[in-house]
Tab-separated table of C-alpha atoms and ligand atoms in Angstrom:
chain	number	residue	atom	x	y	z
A	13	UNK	CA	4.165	-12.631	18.490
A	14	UNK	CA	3.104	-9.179	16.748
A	15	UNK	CA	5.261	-6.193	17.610
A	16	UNK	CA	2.478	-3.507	18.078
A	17	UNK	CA	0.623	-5.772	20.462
A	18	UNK	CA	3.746	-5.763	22.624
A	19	UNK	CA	4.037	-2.675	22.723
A	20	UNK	CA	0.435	-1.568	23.304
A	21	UNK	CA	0.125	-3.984	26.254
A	22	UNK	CA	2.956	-2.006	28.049
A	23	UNK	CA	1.882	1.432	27.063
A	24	UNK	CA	-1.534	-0.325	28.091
A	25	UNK	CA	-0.780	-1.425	31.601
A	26	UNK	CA	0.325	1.784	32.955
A	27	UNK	CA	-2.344	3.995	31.249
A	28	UNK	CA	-5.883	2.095	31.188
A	29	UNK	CA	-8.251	0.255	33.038
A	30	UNK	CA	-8.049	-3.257	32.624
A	31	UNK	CA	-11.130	-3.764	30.650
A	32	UNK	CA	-9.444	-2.066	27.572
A	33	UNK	CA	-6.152	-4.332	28.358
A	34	UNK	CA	-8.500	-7.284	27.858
A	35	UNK	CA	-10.146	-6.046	25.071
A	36	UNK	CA	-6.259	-5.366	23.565
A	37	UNK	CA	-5.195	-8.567	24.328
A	38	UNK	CA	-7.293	-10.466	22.774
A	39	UNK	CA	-7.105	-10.397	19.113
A	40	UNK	CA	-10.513	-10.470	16.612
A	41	UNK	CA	-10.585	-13.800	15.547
A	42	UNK	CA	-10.536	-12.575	12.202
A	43	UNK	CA	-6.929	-11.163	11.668
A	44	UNK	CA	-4.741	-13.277	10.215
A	45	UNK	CA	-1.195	-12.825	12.360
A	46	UNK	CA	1.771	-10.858	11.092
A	47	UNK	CA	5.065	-12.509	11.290
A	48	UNK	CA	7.412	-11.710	13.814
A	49	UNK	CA	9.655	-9.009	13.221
A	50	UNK	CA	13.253	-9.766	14.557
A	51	UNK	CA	14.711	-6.230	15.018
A	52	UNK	CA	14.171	-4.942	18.097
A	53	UNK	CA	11.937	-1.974	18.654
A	54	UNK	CA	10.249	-1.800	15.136
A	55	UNK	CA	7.172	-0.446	14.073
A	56	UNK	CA	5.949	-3.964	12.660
A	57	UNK	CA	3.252	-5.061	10.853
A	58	UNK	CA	0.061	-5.451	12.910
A	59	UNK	CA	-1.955	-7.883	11.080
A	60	UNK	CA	-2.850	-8.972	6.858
A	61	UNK	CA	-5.985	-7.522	5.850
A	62	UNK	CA	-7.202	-10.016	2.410
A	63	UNK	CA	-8.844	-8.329	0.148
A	64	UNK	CA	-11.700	-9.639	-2.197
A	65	UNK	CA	-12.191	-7.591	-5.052
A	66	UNK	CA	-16.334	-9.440	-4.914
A	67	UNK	CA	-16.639	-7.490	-1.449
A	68	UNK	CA	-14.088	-4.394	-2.297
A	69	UNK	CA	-14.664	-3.829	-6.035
A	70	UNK	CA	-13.214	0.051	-5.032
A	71	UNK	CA	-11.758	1.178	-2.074
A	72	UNK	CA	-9.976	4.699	-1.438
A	73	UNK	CA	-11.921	7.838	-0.506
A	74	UNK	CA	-10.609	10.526	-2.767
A	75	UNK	CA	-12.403	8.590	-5.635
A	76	UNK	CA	-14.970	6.522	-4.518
A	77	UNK	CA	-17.660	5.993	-1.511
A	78	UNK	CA	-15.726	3.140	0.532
A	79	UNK	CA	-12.330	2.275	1.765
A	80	UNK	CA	-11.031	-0.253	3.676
A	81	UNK	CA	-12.137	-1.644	6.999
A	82	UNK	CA	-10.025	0.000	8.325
A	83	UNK	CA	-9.731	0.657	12.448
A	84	UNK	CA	-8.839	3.990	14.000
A	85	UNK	CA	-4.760	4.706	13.820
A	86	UNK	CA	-4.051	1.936	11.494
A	87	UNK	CA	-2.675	2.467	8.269
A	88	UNK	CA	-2.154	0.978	4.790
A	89	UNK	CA	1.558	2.107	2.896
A	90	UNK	CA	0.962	2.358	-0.787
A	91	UNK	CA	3.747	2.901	-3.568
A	92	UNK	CA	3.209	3.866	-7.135
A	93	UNK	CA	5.034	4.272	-10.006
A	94	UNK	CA	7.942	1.791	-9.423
A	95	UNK	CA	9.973	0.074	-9.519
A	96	UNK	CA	12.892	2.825	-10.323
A	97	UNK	CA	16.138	2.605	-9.159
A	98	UNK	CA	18.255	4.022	-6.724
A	99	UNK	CA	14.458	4.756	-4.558
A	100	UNK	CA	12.828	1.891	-4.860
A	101	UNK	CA	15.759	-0.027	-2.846
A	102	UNK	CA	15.907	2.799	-0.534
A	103	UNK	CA	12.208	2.279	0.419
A	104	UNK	CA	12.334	-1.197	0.369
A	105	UNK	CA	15.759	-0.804	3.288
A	106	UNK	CA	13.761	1.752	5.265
A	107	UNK	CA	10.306	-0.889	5.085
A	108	UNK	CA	12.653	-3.878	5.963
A	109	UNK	CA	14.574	-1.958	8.820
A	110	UNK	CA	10.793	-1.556	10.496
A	111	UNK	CA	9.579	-5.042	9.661
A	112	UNK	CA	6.826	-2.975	7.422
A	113	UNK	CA	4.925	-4.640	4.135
A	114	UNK	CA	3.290	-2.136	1.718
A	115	UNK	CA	1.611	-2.492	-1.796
A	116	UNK	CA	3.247	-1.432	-4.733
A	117	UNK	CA	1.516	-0.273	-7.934
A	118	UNK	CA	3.783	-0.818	-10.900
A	119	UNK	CA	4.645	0.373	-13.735
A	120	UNK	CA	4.699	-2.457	-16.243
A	121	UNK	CA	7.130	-1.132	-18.514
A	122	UNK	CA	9.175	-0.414	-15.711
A	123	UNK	CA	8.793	-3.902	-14.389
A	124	UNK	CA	10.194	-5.204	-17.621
A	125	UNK	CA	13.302	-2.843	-17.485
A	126	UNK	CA	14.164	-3.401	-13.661
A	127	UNK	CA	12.707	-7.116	-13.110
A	128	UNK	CA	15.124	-7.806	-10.466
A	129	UNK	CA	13.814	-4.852	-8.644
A	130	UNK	CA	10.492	-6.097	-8.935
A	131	UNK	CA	11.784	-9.893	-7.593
A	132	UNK	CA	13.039	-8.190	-4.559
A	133	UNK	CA	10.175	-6.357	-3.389
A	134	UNK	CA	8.056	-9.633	-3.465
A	135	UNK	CA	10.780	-11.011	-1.682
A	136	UNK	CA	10.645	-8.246	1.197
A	137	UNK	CA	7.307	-10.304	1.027
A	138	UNK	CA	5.852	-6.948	-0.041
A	139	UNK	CA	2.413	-7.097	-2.009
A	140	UNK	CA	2.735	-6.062	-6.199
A	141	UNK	CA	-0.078	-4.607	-7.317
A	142	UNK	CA	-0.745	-3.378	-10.660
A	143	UNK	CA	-0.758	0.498	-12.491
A	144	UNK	CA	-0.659	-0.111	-16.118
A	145	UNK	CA	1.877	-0.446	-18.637
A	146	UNK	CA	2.789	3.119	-19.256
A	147	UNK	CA	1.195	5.472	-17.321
A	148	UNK	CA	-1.265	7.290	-19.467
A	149	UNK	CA	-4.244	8.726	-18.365
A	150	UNK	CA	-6.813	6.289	-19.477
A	151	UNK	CA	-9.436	8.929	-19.561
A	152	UNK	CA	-8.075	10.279	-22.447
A	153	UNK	CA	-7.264	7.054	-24.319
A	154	UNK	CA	-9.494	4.757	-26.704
A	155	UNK	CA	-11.500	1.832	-25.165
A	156	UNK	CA	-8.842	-0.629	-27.028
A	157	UNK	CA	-5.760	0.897	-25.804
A	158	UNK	CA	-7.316	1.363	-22.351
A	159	UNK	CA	-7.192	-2.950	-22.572
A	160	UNK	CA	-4.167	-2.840	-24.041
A	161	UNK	CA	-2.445	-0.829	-21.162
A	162	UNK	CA	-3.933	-2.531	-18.715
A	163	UNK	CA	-2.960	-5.645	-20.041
A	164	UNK	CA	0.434	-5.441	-21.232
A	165	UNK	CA	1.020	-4.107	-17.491
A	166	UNK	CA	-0.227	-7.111	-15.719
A	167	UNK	CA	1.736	-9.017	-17.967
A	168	UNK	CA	5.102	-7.592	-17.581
A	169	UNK	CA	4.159	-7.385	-13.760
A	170	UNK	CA	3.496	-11.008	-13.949
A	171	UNK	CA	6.820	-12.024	-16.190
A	172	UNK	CA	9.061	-10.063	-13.779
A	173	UNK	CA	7.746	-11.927	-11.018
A	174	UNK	CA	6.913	-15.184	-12.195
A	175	UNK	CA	8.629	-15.624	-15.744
A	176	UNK	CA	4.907	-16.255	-17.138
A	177	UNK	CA	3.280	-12.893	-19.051
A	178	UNK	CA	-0.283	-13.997	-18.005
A	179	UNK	CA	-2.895	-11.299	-18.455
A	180	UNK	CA	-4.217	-13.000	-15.148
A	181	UNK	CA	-3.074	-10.763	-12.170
A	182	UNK	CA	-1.441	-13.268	-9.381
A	183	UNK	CA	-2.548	-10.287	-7.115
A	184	UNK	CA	-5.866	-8.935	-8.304
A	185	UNK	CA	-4.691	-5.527	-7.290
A	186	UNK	CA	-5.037	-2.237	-9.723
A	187	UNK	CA	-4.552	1.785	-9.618
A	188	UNK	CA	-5.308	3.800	-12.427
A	189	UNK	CA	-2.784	6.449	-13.214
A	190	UNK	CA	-3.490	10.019	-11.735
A	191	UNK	CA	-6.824	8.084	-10.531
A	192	UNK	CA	-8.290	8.608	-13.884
A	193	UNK	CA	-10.850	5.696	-13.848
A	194	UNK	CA	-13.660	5.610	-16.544
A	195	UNK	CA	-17.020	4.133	-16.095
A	196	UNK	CA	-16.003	0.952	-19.093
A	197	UNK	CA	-12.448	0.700	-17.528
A	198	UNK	CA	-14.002	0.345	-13.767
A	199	UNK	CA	-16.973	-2.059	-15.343
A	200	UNK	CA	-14.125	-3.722	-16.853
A	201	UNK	CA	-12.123	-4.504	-14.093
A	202	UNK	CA	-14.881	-5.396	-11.813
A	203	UNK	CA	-15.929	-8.268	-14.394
A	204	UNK	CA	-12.398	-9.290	-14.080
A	205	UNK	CA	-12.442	-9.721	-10.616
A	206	UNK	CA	-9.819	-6.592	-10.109
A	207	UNK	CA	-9.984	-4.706	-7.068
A	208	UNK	CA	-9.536	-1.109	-7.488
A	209	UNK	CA	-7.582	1.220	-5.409
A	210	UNK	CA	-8.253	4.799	-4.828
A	211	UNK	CA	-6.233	6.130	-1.743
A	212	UNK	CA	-7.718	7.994	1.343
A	213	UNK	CA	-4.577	10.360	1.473
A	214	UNK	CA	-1.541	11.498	0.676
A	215	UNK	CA	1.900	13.494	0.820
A	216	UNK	CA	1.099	15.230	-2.531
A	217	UNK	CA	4.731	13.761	-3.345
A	218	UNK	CA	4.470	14.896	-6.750
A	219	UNK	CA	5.698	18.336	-5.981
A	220	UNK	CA	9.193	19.276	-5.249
A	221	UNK	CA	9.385	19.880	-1.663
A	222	UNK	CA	12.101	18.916	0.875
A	223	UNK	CA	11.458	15.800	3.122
A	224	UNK	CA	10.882	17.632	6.156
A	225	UNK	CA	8.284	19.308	4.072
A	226	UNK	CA	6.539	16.221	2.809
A	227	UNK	CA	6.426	14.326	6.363
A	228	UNK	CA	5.140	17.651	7.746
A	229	UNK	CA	2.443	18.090	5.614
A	230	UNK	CA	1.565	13.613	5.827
A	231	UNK	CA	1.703	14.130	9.537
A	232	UNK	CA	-0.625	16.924	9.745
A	233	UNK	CA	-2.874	14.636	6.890
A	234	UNK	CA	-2.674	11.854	8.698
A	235	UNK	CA	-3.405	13.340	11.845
A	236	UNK	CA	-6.863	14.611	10.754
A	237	UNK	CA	-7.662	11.461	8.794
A	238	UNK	CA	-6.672	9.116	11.546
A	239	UNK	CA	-6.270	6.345	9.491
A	240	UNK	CA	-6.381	4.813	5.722
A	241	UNK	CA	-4.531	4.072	2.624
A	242	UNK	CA	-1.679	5.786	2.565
A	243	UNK	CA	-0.523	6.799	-1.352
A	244	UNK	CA	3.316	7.403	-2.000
A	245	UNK	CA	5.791	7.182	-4.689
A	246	UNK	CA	8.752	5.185	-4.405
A	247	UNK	CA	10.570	6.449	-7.498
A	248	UNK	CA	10.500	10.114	-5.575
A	249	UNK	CA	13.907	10.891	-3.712
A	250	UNK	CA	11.745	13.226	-1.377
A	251	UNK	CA	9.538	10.252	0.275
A	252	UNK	CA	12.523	7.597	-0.076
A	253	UNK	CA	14.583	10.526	2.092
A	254	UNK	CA	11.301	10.884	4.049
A	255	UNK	CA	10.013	7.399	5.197
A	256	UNK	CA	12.534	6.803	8.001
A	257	UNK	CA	10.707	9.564	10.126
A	258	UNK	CA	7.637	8.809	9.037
A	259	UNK	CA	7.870	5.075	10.429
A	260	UNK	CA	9.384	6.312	13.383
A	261	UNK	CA	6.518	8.793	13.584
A	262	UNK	CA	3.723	6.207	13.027
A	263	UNK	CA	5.730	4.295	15.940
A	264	UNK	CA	5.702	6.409	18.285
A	265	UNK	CA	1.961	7.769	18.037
A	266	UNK	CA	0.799	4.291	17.967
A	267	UNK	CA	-0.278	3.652	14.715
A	268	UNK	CA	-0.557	-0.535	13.432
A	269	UNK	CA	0.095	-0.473	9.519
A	270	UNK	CA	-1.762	-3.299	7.898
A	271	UNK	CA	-0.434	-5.629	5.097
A	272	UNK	CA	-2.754	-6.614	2.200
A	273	UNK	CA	-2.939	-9.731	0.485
A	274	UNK	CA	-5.281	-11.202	-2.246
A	275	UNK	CA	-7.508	-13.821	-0.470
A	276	UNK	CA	-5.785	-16.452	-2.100
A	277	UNK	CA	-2.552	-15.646	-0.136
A	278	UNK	CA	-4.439	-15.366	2.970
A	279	UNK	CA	-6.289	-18.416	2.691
A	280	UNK	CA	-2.879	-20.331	1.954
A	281	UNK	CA	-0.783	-19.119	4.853
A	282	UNK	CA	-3.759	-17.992	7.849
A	283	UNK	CA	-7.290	-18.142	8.136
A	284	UNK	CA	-9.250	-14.776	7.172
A	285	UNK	CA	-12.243	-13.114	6.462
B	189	LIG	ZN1	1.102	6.699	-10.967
């Protein structure tokens, strides 16, 4: 049973012919099903969206052409920069409190210095995506280290969450830092079978601002986008302060946020495209 369906089939049967109820009730074949969320009244997560890097090499307008397949009001939560104690665990409690699953770009050196952190957001059953070892702008770094960051990221990603420093991402997941992509490093990434992710907007959580500020100024983003990937920072005591609102917010204007997986996770738990 999926949260947001509930809810849309009240708000539904009160507000719109019953041609749109059938059309809400019945769910695209295609979605895999989120799992039920068992605290009443939470925002939820309305479906798992896999994504093949083959089909979505790039996705996030502010860099490239396409984004996800995204429908109108739904949403994808993405974290960078993590995992950092005392926000990471703060976002994680406000995601968990809404049944919500986001992506999470990390910080591989990070990763290695907080790997228990890193253990509990896959346990929130949270996706861990993948942001480089330290967080240098690989524009402005040689072709070698450029491998070498990515690398050693993925690896200390991978040894926090599996105990195994493969250079083989479990989640084929990356996001270069301040979006600073070169042709090689995209060409390189693409051979490796590593979706890249741009993001479509943002709360510009880099400045200082107060929380009311941020989920003003996200609101007012999100309103004219409508939908799309969603980029925040969990190490930032702003958004961590900020994301209870702006779940209830995406609640209450009836917004669906969608979980994504690699395709092998999909294909192991639900059927998907
Ligand atoms: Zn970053």
């Amino acid at each position: 049973m999926r949260i947001m369906h509930a809810k849309k089939q009240i708000l539904a049967a009160s507000l719109v012919p019953a041609i749109l109820l059938a059309a809400i009730a019945a769910a695209p074949a295609s979605d895999s099903q989120a799992s039920s969320c068992p605290h009443q009244g939470a925002l939820g997560t309305s479906r798992i969206l896999a994504v093949d890097p083959a089909a979505y090499p790039r996705v996030g307008l502010k860099s490239f052409p396409q984004s996800l397949p995204l429908r109108d009001h739904e949403v994808v939560l993405t974290f960078d920069d993590g995992p950092s104690p005392p926000n990471t665990a703060k976002v994680l409690a406000a995601l968990e409190k809404e049944c919500v699953r986001a992506t999470f770009f990390l910080i591989g050196k990070s990763a290695s210095a907080y790997p228990e952190l890193v253990r509990r957001i896959a346990a929130g059953e949270h996706t861990v995506g993948h942001h480089t070892w330290s967080h240098p702008s690989l524009k402005h770094i040689k072709p070698s280290a450029t491998t070498e960051e990515i690398d050693h990221g993925i690896a200390a990603d991978e040894m926090a969450l599996h105990g195994a420093a493969t250079t083989t991402p479990s989640t084929p997941f990356f996001r270069f830092p301040y979006f600073d992509s070169t042709p090689a490093s995209l060409d390189l990434l693409q051979a490796r079978g590593i979706a890249v992710f741009g993001a479509d907007l943002w709360a510009s959580d880099w400045n200082a601002m107060t929380p009311q500020q941020e989920l003003k100024l996200l609101v007012e983003r999100l309103r004219i986008a409508r939908k799309g990937i969603i980029l925040l920072h969990d190490p930032r005591a702003q958004t961590a302060a900020m994301l209870p609102a702006f779940l209830r917010y995406l609640r209450n204007n009836d917004y669906s946020v969608v979980h994504l997986v690699p395709p092998s996770a999909a294909a192991a738990s639900d059927k998907a495209p």
